[in-house]
Coordinates of C-alpha atoms and ligand atoms in Angstrom, one line a residue:
X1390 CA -17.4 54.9 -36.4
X1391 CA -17.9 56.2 -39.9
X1392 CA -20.5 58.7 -40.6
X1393 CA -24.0 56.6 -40.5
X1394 CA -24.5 57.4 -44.3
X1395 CA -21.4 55.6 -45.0
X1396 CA -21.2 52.2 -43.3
X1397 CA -19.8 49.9 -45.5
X1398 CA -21.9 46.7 -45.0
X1399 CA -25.5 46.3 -44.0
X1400 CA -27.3 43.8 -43.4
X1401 CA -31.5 43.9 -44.6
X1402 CA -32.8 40.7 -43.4
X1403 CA -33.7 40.1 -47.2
X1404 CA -30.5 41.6 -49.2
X1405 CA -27.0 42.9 -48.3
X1406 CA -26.5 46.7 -48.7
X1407 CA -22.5 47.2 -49.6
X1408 CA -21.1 51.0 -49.9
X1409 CA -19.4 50.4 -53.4
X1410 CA -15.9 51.9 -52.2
X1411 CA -14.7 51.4 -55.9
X1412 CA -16.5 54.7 -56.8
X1413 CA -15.7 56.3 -53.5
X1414 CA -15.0 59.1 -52.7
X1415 CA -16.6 60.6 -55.9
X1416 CA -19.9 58.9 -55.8
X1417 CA -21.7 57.4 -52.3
X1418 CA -23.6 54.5 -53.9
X1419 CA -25.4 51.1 -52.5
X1420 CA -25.4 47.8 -54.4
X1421 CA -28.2 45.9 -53.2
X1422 CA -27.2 42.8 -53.4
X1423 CA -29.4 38.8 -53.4
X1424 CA -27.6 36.4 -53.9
X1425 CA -24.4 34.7 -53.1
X1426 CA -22.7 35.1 -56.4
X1427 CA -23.5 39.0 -56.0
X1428 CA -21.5 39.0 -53.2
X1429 CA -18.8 36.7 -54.7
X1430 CA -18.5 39.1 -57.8
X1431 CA -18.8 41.8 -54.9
X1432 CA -15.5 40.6 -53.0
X1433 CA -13.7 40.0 -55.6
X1434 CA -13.9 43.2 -58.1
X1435 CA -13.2 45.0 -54.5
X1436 CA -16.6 46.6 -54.3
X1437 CA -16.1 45.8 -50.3
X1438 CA -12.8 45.2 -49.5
X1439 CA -10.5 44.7 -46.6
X1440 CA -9.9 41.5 -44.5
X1441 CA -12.2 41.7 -41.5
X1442 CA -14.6 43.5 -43.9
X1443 CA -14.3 40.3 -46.7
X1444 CA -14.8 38.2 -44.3
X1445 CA -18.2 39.6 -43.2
X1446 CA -19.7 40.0 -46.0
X1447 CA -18.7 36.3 -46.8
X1448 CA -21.2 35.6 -44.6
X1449 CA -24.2 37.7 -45.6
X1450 CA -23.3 35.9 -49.0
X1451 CA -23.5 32.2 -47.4
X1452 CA -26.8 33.6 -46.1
X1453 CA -28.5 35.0 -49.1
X1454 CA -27.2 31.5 -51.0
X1455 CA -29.1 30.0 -48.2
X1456 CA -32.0 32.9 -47.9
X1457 CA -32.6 31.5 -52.0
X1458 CA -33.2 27.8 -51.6
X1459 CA -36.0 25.9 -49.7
X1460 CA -36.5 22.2 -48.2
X1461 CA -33.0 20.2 -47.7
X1462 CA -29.9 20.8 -47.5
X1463 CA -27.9 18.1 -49.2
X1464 CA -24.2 18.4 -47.8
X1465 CA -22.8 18.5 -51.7
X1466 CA -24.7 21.8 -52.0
X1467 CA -24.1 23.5 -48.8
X1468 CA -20.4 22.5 -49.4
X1469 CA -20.1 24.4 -53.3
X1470 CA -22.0 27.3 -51.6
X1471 CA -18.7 27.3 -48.7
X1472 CA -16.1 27.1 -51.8
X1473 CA -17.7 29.3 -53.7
X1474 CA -17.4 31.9 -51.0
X1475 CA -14.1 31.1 -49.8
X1476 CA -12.4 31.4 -53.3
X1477 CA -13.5 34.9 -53.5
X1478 CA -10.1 36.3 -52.3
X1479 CA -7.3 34.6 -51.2
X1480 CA -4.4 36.6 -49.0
X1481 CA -6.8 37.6 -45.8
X1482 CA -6.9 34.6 -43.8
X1483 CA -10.0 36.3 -42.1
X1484 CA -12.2 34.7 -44.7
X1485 CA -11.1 31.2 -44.2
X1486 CA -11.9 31.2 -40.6
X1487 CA -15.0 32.5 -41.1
X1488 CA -16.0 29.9 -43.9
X1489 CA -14.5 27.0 -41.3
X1490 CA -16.9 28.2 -38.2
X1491 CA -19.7 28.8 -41.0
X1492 CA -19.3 25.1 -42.0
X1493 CA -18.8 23.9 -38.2
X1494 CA -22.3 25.8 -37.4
X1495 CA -24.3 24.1 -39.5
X1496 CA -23.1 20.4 -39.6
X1497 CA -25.7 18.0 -39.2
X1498 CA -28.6 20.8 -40.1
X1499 CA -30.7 19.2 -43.0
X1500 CA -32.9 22.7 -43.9
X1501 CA -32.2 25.7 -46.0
X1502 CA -34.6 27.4 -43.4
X1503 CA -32.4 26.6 -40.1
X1504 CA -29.0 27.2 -41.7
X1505 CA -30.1 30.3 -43.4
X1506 CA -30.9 31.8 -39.3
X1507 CA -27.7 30.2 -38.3
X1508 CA -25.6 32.3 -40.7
X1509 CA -27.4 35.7 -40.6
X1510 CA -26.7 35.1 -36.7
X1511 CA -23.3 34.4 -37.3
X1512 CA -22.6 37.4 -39.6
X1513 CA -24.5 40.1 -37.2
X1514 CA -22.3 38.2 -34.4
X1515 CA -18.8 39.1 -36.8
X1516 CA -19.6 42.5 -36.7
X1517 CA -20.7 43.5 -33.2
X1518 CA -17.1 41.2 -32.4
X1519 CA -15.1 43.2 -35.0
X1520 CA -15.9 46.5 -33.4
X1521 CA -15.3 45.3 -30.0
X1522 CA -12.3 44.0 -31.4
X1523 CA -11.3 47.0 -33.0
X1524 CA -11.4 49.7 -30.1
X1525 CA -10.2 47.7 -27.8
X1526 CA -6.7 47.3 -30.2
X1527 CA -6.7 51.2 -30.9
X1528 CA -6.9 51.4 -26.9
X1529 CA -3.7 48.9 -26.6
X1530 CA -2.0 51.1 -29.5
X1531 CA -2.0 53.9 -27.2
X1532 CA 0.0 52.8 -24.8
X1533 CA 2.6 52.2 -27.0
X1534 CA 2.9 55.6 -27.4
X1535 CA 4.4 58.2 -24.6
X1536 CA 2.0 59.4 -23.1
X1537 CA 3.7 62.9 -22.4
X1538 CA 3.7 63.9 -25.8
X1539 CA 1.3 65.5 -27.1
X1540 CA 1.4 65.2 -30.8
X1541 CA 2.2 62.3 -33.2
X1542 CA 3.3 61.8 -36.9
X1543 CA 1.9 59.0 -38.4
X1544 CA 2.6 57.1 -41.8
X1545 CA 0.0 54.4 -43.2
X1546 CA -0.9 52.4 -46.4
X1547 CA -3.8 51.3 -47.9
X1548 CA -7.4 51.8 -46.0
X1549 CA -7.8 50.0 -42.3
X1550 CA -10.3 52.1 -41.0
X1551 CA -14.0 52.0 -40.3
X1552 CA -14.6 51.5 -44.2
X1553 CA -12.6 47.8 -43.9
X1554 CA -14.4 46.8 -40.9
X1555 CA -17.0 46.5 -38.9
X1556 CA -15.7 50.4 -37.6
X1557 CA -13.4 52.1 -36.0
X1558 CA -10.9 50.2 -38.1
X1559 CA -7.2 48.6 -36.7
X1560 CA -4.2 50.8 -37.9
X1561 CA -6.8 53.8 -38.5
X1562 CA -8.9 52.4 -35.2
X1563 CA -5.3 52.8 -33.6
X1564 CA -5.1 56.9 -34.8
X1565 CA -8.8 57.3 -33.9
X1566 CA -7.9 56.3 -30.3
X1567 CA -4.9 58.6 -30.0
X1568 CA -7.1 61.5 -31.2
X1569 CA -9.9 60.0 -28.9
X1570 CA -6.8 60.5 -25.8
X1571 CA -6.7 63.6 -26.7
X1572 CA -3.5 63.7 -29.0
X1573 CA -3.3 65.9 -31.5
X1574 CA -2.4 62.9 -35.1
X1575 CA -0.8 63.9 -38.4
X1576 CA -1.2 61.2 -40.9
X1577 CA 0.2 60.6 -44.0
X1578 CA -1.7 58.5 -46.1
X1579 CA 0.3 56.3 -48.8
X1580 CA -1.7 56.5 -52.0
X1581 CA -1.2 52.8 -52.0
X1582 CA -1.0 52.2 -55.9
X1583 CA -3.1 50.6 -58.0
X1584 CA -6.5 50.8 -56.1
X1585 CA -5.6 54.2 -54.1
X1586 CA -6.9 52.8 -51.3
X1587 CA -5.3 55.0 -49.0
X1588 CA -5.9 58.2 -51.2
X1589 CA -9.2 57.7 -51.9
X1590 CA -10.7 55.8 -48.5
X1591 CA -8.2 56.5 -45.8
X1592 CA -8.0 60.8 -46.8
X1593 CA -11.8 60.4 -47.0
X1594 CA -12.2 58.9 -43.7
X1595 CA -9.7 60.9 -42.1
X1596 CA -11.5 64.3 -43.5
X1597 CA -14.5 63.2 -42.1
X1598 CA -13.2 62.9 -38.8
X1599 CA -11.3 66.0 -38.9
X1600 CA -7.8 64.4 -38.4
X1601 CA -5.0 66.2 -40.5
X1602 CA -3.8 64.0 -43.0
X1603 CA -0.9 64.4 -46.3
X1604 CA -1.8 61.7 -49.0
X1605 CA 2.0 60.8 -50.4
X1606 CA 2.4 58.2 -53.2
X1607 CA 4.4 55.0 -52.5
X1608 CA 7.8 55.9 -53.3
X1609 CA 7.9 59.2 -50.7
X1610 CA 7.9 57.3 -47.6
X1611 CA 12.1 57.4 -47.8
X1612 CA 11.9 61.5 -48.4
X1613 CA 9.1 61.9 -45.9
X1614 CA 11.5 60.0 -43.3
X1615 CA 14.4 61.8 -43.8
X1616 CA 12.8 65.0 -43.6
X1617 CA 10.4 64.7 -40.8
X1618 CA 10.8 63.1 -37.4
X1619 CA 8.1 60.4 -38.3
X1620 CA 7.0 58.7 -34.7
X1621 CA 5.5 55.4 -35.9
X1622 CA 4.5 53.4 -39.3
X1623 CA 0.8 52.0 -38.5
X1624 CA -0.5 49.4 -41.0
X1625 CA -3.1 46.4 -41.2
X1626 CA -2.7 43.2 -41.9
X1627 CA -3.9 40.1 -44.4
X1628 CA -2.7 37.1 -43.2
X1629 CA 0.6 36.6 -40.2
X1630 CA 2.5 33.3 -40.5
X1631 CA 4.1 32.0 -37.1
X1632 CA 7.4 33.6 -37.3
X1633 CA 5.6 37.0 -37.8
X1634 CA 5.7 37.6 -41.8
X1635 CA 3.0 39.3 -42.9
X1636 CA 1.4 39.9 -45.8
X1637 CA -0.4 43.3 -46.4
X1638 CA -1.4 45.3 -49.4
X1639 CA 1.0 45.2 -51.9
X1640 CA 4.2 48.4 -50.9
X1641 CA 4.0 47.5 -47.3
X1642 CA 7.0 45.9 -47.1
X1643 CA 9.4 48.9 -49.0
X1644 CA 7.4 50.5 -46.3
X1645 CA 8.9 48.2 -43.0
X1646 CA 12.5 48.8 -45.3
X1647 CA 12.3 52.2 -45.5
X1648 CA 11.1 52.3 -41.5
X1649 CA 13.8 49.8 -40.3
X1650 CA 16.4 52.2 -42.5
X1651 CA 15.5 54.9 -40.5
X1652 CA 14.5 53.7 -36.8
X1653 CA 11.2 54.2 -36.8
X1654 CA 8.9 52.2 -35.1
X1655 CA 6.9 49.9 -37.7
X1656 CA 3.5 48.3 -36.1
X1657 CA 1.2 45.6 -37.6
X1658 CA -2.0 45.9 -36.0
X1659 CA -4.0 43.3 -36.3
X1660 CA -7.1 41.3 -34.5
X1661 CA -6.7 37.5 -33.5
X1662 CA -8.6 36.2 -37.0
X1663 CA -5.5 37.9 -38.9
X1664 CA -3.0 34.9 -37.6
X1665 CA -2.4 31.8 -39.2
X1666 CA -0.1 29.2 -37.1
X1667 CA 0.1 26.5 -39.6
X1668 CA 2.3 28.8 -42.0
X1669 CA 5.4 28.7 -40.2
X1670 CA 6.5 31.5 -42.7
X1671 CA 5.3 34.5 -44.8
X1672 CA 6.7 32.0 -47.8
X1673 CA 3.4 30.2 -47.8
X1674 CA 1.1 32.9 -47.5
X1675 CA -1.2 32.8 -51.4
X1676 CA -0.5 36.2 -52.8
X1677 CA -3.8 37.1 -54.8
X1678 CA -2.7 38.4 -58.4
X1679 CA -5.0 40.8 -59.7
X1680 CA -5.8 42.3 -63.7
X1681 CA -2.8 44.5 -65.6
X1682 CA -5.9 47.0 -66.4
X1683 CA -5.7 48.0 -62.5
X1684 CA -1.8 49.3 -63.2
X1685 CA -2.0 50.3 -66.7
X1686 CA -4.8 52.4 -66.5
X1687 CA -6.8 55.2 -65.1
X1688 CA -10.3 54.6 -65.8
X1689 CA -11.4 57.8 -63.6
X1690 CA -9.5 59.7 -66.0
X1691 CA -12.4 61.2 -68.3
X1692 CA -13.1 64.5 -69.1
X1693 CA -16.9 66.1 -68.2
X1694 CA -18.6 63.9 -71.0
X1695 CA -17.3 60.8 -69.9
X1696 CA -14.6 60.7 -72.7
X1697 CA -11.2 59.0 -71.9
X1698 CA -8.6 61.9 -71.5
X1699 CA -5.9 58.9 -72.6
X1700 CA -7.3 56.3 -74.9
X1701 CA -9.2 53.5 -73.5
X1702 CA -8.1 55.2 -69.8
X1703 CA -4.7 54.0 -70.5
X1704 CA -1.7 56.0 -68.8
X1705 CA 0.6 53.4 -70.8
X1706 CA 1.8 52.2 -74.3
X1707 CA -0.9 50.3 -75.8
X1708 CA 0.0 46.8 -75.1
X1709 CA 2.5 47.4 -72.4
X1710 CA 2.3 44.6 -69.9
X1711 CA 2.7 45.4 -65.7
X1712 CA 2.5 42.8 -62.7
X1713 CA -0.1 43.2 -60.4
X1714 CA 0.4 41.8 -57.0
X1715 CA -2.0 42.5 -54.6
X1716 CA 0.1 41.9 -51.6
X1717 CA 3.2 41.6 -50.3
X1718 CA 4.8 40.1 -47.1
X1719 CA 6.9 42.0 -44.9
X1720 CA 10.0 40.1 -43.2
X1721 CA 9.0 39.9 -38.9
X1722 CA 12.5 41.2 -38.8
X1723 CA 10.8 44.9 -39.8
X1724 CA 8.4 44.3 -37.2
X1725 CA 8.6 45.9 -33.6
X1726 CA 5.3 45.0 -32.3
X1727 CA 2.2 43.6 -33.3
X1728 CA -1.0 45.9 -31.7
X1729 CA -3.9 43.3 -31.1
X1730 CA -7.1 43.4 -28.7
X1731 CA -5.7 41.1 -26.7
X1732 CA -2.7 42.6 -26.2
X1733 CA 0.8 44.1 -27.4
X1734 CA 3.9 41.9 -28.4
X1735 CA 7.0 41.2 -30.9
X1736 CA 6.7 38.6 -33.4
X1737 CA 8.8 35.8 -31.6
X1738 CA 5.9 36.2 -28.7
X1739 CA 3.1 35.0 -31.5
X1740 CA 2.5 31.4 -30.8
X1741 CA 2.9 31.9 -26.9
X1742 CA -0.1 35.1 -27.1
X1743 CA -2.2 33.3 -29.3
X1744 CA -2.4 30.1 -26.7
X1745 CA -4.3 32.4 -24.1
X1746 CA -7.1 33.6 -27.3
Ligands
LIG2264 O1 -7.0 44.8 -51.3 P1 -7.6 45.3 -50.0 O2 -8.1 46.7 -50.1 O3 -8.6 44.3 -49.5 O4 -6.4 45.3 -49.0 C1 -6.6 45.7 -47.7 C2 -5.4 45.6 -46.8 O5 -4.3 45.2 -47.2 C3 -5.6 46.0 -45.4 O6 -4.4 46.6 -44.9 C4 -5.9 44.8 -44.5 O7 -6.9 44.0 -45.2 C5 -6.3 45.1 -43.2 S1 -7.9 46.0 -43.1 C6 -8.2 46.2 -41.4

């Protein structure tokens, strides 16, 4: 669990508390959000951020749409307020199922007053499920380590720890598990370019718990493997089609190459809502494209009076234009195992595993 000062979403009866993790680690700040297009603008300028994590707070912004409106319900209304949500983000599938049980919930309820309850039950319900979720997924990645060894060398990208979930977190809730066996863990942290996700939240977090950790940028994954017996690549996941592509934040998949390259083990860990059976293939998963700004410039780059130290934060020729995927999918080919709570299996097994969920 993270530190009690930084958990990432809370839940106020009257307003949504969000850590704003686009200011982490530098500044530990609240937004106090009220109302569902908060939230919206919350989600999507990544104030809150990853997929379980997304999703939740989805809900607590259904509620506060709801929490703001008295009398009836008319179905047109309740159905914008569901959209609205839902088009927040695209790539984490997490979302969408929540927004589908949000909807089933409430069908046939005529008052702003009874759906409102219904959704701030279901949001508290998503988080006390997430963690559950969570541990019992870092307990499953255990075993798929040997159990007499004693210490591990770990590569991940982008943040999937406590921060991007309800706690404990999936790839990071895996590392927290080994450390909780006993092992001794040494991550290295992918900067995971352009948000630094895993430099700025997945160092932090890992600080915090006292777990060495080496932030590398993207491109050293290749130098790190060829120099250092790596034991396992541990990542998160966005959305997994049926054959097993899956999309993750964007360098995941020169990750799985780089991994498969050099025979190390390569594990999606992922919870049940992170599977989507009617995409047979990562082909049709919506990759979310996000601003050129986010690649072409710094904006934490300012000297002590707040001055840009490059013009306009830019760390690139005025004008300069840069694609900015947010994801990418990473071929099941890469893929040894997937690590879920229910359970540990290659990406052939998907369809059979998710019958007995
Ligand atoms: O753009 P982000 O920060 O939301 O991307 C997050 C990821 O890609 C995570 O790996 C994924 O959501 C899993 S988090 C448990």
């Amino acid at each position: 669990m993270p530190h009690p000062e930084f958990l990432p979403i809370q839940w106020k009866s009257t307003y949504l508390e969000l850590l704003d993790q686009r200011i982490l680690p530098g500044k530990k700040e609240f937004l106090k959000l009220s109302t569902a297009e908060e939230t919206i603008v919350a989600i999507r300028e990544m104030a809150v951020r990853g997929a379980p994590a997304i999703a939740i707070t989805g809900i607590f912004g259904l509620t506060l749409g709801a929490l703001g409106k008295s009398g009836e319900a008319k179905p047109e209304a309740i159905e914008s307020l569901l959209t609205a949500v839902l088009e927040s983000r695209p790539t984490a599938v997490n979302l969408s199922y929540a927004i589908r049980e949000a909807r089933n919930r409430v069908k046939g309820i005529t008052d702003w007053g009874s759906i409102q309850k219904i959704w701030e039950t279901y949001g508290l319900e998503m988080m006390t499920e997430d963690l559950a979720a969570n541990k019992a997924l870092g307990e499953n990645g255990v075993s798929l380590f040997p159990k007499d060894q004693q210490e591990f060398h770990i590569i991940t990208h982008c943040n999937t720890g406590a921060l991007a979930t309800a706690g404990h977190g999936t790839a990071l809730g895996v590392i927290r598990s080994l450390r909780d066996a006993g092992k001794k863990v040494i991550v290295y942290a992918d900067e995971t370019r352009p948000f630094l996700q895993g430099s700025r939240l997945t160092a932090f977090e890992m600080m915090e718990e006292g777990i060495e950790c080496y932030i590398i940028t993207d491109g050293m994954s290749g130098w790190l493997m060829s120099h250092r017996k790596i034991d396992a690549v541990l990542v998160g996941c966005d959305r997994v089609a049926a054959n097993g592509d899956t999309a993750n934040k964007i360098g995941t998949y020169n990750l799985g190459i780089v991994a498969k390259e050099h025979g190390v083990p390569f594990y999606v860990c992922a919870t049940k809502d992170s599977f989507d059976l009617n995409l047979k293939t990562g082909d049709e998963i919506p990759i979310e494209m996000r601003k050129e700004s986010e690649v072409t410039q710094f904006d934490f780059l300012k000297d002590e009076n707040g001055k840009y130290l490059f013009p306009e934060g830019k760390t690139s020729p005025k004008g300069a234009h840069a694609l900015n995927p947010s994801f990418d999918v990473t071929k099941a080919h890469l893929i040894k195992n997937f690590i879920t709570e229910f359970g540990c299996f290659v990406p052939s097994e998907i369809s059979l595993r998710l019958k007995s969920v």
